[in-house]
Short mmCIF file of C-alpha atoms and ligand atoms in Angstrom, two decimals:
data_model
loop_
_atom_site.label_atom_id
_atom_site.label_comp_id
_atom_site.label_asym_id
_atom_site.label_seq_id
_atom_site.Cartn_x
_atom_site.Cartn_y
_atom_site.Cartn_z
CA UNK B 1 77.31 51.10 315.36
CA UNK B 2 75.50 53.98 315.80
CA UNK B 3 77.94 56.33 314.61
CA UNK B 4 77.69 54.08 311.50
CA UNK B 5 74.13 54.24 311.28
CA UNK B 6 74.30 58.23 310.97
CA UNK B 7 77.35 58.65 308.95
CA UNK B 8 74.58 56.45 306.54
CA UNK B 9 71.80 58.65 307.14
CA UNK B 10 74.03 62.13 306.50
CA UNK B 11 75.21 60.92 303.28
CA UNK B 12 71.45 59.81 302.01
CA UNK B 13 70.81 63.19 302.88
CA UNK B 14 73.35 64.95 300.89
CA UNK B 15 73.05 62.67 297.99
CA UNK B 16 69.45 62.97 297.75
CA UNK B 17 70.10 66.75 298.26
CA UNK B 18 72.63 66.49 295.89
CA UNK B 19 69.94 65.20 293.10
CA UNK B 20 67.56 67.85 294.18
CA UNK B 21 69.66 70.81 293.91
CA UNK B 22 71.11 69.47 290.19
CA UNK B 23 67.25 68.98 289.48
CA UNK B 24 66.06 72.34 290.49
CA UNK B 25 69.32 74.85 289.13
CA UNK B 26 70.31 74.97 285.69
CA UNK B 27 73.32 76.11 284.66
CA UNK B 28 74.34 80.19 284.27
CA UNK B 29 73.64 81.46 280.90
CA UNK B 30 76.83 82.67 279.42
CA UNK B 31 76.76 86.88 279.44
CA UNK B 32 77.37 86.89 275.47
CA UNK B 33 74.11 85.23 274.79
CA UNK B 34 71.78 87.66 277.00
CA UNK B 35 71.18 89.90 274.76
CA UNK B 36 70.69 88.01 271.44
CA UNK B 37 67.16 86.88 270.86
CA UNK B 38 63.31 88.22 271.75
CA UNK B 39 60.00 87.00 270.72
CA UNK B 40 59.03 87.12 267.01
CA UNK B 41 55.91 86.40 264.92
CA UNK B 42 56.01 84.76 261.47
CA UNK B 43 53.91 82.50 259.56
CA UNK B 44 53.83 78.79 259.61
CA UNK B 45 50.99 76.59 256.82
CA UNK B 46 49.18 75.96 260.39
CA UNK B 47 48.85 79.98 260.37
CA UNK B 48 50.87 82.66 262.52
CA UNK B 49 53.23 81.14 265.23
CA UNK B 50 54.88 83.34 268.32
CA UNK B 51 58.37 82.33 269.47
CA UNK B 52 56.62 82.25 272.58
CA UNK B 53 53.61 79.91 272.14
CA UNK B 54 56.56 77.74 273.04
CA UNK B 55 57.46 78.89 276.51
CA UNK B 56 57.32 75.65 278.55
CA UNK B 57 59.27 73.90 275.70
CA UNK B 58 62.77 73.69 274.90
CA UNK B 59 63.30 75.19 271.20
CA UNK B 60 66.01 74.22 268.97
CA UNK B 61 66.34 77.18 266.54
CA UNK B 62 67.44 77.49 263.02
CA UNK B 63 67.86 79.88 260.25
CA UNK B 64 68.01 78.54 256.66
CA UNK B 65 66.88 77.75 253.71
CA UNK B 66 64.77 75.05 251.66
CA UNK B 67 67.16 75.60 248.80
CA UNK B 68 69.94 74.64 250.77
CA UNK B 69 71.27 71.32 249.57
CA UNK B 70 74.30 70.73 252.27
CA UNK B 71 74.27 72.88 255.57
CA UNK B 72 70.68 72.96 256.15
CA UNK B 73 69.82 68.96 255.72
CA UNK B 74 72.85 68.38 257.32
CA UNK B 75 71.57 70.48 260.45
CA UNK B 76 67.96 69.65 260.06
CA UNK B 77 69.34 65.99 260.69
CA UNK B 78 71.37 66.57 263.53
CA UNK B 79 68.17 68.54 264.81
CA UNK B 80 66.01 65.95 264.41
CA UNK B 81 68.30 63.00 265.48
CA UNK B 82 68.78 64.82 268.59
CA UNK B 83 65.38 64.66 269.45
CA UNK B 84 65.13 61.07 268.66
CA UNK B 85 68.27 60.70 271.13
CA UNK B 86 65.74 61.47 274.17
CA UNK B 87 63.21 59.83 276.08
CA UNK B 88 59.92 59.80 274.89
CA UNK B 89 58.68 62.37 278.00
CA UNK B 90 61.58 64.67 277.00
CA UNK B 91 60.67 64.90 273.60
CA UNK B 92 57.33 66.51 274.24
CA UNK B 93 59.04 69.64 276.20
CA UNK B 94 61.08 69.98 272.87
CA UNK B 95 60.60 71.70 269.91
CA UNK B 96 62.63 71.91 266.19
CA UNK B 97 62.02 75.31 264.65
CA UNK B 98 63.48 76.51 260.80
CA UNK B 99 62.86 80.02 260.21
CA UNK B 100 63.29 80.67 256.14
CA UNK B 101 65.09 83.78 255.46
CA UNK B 102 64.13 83.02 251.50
CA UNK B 103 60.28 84.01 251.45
CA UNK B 104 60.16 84.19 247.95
CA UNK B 105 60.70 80.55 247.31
CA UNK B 106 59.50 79.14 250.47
CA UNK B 107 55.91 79.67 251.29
CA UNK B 108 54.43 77.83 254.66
CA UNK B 109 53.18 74.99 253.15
CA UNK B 110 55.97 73.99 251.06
CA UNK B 111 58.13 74.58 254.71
CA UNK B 112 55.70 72.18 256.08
CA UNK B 113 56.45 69.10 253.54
CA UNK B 114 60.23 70.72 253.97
CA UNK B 115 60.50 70.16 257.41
CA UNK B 116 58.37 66.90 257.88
CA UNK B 117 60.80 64.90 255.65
CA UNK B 118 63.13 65.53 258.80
CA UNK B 119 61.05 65.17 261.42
CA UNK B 120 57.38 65.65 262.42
CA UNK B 121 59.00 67.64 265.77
CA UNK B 122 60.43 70.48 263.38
CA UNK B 123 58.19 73.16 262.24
CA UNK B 124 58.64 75.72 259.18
CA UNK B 125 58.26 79.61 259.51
CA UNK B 126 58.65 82.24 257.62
CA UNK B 127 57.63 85.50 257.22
CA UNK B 128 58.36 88.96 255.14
CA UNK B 129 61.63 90.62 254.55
CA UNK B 130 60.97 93.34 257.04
CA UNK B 131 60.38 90.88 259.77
CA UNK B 132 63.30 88.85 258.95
CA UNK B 133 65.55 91.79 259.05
CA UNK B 134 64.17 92.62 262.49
CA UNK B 135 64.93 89.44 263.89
CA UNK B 136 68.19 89.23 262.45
CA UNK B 137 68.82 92.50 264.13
CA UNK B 138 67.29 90.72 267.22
CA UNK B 139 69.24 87.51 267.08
CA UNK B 140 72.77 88.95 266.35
CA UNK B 141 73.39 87.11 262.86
CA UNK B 142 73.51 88.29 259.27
CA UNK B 143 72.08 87.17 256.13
CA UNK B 144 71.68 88.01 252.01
CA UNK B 145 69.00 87.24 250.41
CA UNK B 146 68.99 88.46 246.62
CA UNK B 147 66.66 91.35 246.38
CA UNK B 148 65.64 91.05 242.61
CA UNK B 149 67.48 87.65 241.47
CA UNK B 150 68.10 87.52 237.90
CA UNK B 151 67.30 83.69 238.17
CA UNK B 152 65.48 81.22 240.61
CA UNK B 153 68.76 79.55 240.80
CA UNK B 154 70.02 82.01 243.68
CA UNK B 155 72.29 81.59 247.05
CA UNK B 156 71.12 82.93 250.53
CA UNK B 157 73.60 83.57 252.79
CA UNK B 158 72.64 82.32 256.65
CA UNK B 159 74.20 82.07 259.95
CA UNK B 160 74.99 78.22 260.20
CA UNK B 161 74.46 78.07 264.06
CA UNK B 162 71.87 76.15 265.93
CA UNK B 163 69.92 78.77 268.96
CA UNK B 164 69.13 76.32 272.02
CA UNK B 165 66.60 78.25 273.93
CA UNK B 166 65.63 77.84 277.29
CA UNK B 167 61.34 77.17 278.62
CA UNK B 168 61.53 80.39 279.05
CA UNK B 169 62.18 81.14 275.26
CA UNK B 170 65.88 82.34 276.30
CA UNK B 171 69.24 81.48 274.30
CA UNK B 172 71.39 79.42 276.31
CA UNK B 173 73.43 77.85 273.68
CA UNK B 174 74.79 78.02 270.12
CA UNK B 175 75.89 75.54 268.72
CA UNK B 176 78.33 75.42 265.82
CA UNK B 177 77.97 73.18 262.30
CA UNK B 178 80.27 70.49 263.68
CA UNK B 179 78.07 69.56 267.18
CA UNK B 180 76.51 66.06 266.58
CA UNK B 181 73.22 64.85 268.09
CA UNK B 182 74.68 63.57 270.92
CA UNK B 183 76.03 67.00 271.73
CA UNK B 184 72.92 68.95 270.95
CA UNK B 185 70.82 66.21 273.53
CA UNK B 186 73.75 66.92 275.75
CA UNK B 187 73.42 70.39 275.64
CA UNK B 188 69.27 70.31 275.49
CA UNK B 189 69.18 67.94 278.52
CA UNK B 190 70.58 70.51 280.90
CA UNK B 191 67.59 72.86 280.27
CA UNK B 192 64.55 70.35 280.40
CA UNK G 1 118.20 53.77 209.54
CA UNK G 2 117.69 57.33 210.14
CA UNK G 3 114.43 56.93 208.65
CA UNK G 4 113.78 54.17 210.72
CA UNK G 5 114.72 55.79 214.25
CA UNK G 6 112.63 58.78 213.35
CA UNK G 7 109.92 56.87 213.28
CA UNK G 8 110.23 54.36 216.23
CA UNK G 9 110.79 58.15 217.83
CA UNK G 10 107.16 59.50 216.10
CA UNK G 11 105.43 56.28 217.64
CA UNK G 12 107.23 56.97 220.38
CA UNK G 13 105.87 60.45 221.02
CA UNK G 14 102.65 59.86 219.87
CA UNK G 15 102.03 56.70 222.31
CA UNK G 16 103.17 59.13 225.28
CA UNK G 17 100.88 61.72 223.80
CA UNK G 18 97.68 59.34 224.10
CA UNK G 19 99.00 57.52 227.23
CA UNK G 20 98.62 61.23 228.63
CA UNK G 21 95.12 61.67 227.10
CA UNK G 22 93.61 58.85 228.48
CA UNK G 23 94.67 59.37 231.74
CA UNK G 24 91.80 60.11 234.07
CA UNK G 25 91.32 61.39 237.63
CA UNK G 26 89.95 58.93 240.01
CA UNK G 27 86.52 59.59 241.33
CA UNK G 28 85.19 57.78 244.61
CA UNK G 29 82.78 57.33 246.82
CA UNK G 30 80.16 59.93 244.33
CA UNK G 31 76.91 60.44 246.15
CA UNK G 32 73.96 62.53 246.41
CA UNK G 33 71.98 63.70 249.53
CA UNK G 34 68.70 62.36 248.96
CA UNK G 35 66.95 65.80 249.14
CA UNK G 36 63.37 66.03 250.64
CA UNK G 37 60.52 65.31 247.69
CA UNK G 38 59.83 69.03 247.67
CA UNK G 39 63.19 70.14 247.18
CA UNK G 40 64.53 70.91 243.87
CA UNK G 41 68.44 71.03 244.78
CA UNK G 42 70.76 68.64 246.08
CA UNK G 43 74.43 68.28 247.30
CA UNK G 44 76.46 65.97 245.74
CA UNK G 45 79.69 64.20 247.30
CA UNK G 46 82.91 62.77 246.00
CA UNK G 47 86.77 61.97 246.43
CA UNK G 48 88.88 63.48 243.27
CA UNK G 49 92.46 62.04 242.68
CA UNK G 50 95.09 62.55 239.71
CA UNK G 51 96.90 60.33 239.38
CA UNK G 52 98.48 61.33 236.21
CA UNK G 53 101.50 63.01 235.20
CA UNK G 54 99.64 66.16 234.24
CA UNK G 55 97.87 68.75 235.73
CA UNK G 56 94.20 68.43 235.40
CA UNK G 57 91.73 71.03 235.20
CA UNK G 58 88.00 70.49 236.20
CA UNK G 59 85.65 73.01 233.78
CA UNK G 60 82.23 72.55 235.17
CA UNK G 61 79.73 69.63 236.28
CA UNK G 62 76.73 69.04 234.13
CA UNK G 63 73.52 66.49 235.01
CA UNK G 64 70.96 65.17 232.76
CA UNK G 65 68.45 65.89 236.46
CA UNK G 66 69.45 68.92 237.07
CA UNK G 67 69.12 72.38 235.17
CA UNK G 68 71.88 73.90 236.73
CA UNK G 69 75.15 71.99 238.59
CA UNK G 70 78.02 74.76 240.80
CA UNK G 71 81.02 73.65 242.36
CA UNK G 72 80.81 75.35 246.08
CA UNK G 73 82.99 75.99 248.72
CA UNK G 74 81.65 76.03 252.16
CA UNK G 75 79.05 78.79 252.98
CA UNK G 76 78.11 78.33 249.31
CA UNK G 77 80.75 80.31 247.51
CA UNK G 78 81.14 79.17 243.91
CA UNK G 79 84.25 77.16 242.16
CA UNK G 80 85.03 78.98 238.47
CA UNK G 81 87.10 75.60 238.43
CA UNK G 82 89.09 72.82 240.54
CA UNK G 83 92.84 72.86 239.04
CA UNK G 84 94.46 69.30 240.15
CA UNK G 85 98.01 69.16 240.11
CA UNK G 86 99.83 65.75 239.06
CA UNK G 87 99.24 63.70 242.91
CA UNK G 88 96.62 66.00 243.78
CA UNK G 89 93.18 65.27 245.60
CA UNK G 90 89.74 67.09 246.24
CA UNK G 91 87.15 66.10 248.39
CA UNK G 92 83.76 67.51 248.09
CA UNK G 93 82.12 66.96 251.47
CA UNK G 94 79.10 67.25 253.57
CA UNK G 95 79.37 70.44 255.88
CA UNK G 96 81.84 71.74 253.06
CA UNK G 97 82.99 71.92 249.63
CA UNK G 98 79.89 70.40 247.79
CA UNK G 99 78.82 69.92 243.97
CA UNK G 100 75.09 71.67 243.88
CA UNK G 101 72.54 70.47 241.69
CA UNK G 102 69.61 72.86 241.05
CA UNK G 103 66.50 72.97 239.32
CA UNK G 104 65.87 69.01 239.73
CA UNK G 105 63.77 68.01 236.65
CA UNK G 106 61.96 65.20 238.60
CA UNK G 107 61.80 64.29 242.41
CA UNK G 108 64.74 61.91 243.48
CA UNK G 109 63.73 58.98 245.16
CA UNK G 110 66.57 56.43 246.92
CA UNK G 111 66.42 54.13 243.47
CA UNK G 112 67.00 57.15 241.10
CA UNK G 113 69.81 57.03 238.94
CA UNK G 114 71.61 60.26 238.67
CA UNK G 115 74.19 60.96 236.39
CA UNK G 116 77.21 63.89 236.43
CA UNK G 117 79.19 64.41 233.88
CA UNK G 118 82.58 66.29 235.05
CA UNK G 119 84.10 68.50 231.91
CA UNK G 120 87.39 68.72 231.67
CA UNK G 121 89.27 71.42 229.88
CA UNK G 122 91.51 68.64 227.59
CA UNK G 123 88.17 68.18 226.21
CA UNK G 124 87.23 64.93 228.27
CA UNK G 125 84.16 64.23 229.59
CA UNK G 126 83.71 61.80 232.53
CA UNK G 127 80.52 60.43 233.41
CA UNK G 128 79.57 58.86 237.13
CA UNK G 129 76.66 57.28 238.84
CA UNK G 130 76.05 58.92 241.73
CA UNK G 131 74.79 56.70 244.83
CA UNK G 132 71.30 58.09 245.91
CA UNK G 133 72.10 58.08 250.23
CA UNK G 134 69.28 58.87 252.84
CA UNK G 135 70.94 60.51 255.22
CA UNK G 136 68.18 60.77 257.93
CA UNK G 137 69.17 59.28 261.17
CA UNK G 138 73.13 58.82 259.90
CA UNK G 139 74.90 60.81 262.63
CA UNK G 140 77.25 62.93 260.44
CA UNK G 141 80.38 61.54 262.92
CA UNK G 142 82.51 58.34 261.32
CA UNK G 143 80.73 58.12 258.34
CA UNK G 144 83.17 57.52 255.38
CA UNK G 145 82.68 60.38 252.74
CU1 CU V 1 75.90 75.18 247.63
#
């Protein structure tokens, strides 16, 4: 009976250790990903914005378009649905950010009324060429943007990847055009 | 009765000839992205099929909404053309091949009707209602495009 009793007790204590340990330790960030990424500074219609006014958040990154009428809704969906996937208390450590590598068309406000039509949780940056280059030198991903387009009707290229970055404004995931927002909560969940 | 044949044969050939004219590709399930109200492009869907015993070549995509319609391949490399063999089928898809309509003239709403009109290079012109579709809060998985 009272070899019972403790074989009870030892296993509250490693389940409940168990929970605390899974709590506490996220998972390793894969080697690949440590050196993509950095802080940046670009312009949002609420005024400049630092990657890392949103340490304390989880950030789900991506680099588009407005003029983008299949990937980037597509994404921006996923994005957004994923947020509506979590709790209410999770969504406020989470954050939807679309950087616009097309400055010439897409000026902070109209990224705003962009974005908003997804969700109110995704915000829109953008910010001059030079900058853009920089972080696309920073984030490991490559992009064309017409320098002098002989009409408005032009094509950007753009990575088609989603960044998941950690509270510490880290990459810890990328995830590829075919992850649904199950996956991307999946993936977001281990970091909160 | 020569004269006769020869002609049965003429009607012959020229029934064939507009039996193959008026043979048309299939198009299903057309639909456009509703696009948010600032947006001035959109990405339009559909299922192509020929059916018919000859092959079928797609010219370009025109819209009475749109200034400018491209046929795109994923990453948004442009179609000069879709060539459909006799039995052969195209799907333009989210996440992938897409029609592209830019330079909306007016906001689309969900009620909006927007037209294509697919040129074909016999000279036939095909017109199709696309279905307006919102697609925020669809997840992307199972749907039927
Ligand atoms: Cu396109």
């Amino acid at each position: 009976m009272r070899t019972l009793m403790w074989i009870g007790v030892f296993s509250l204590f490693l389940f409940l250790f168990g929970m605390f340990t899974m709590k506490v330790h996220k998972p390793e960030i894969p080697s690949y990903l440590k050196t993509t990424g950095g802080d940046f500074q670009l312009e949002s219609s609420q005024g400049t914005i630092k990657l890392s006014d949103f340490h304390g958040h989880i950030v789900l990154l991506y680099f588009g378009y407005s003029h983008c009428p299949d990937i980037c809704p597509a994404t921006l969906n996923v994005m957004a649905s994923a947020i509506r996937l979590l709790q209410k208390d999770e969504q406020n450590d989470v954050d939807g950010l679309f950087v616009s590598l097309d400055p010439a068309r897409d000026s902070p406000d109209k990224l705003k009324a962009y974005t908003a039509f997804f969700s109110p949780k995704i915000i829109g940056v953008t910010g001059k060429r030079e900058q853009l280059d920089a972080i696309a030198q920073q984030w490991r991903f490559t992009y064309v943007t017409p320098q002098h387009p002989k009409t408005t009707f032009y094509v950007v290229q753009h990575p088609n990847f989603l960044y998941v970055l950690n509270k510490e404004g880290h990459v810890v995931a990328l995830l590829d055009e075919k992850s649904t927002p199950e996956d991307v909560a999946k993936v977001v969940r281990l970091w909160l | 009765m020569v004269v006769k044949q020869g002609i049965f044969l003429l009607w012959m050939i020229m029934m064939m000839s507009s039996e193959l004219q008026a043979c048309e590709v299939t198009v299903q399930h057309a639909w456009l992205r509703l696009p948010p109200p600032v947006s001035d492009t959109a990405a339009a869907y559909m299922q192509l099929n020929n059916h018919c015993q000859t092959t079928k070549q797609l010219k370009s995509i025109s819209s009475p909404q749109a200034s400018m319609v491209m046929m795109h391949h994923v990453k948004m490399k442009m179609m000069q053309s879709l060539v459909l063999k006799p039995q052969d089928g195209f799907t333009f898809q989210p996440k992938a091949n897409h029609v592209m309509l830019m330079g909306l003239k007016a906001p689309i709403h969900k009620d909006t009707k927007v037209t294509l009109i697919l040129h074909w290079q016999d000279g036939h012109q095909q017109t199709l209602q696309l279905e307006v579709k919102d697609m925020r809060g669809e997840s992307m998985q199972g749907m039927n495009m």
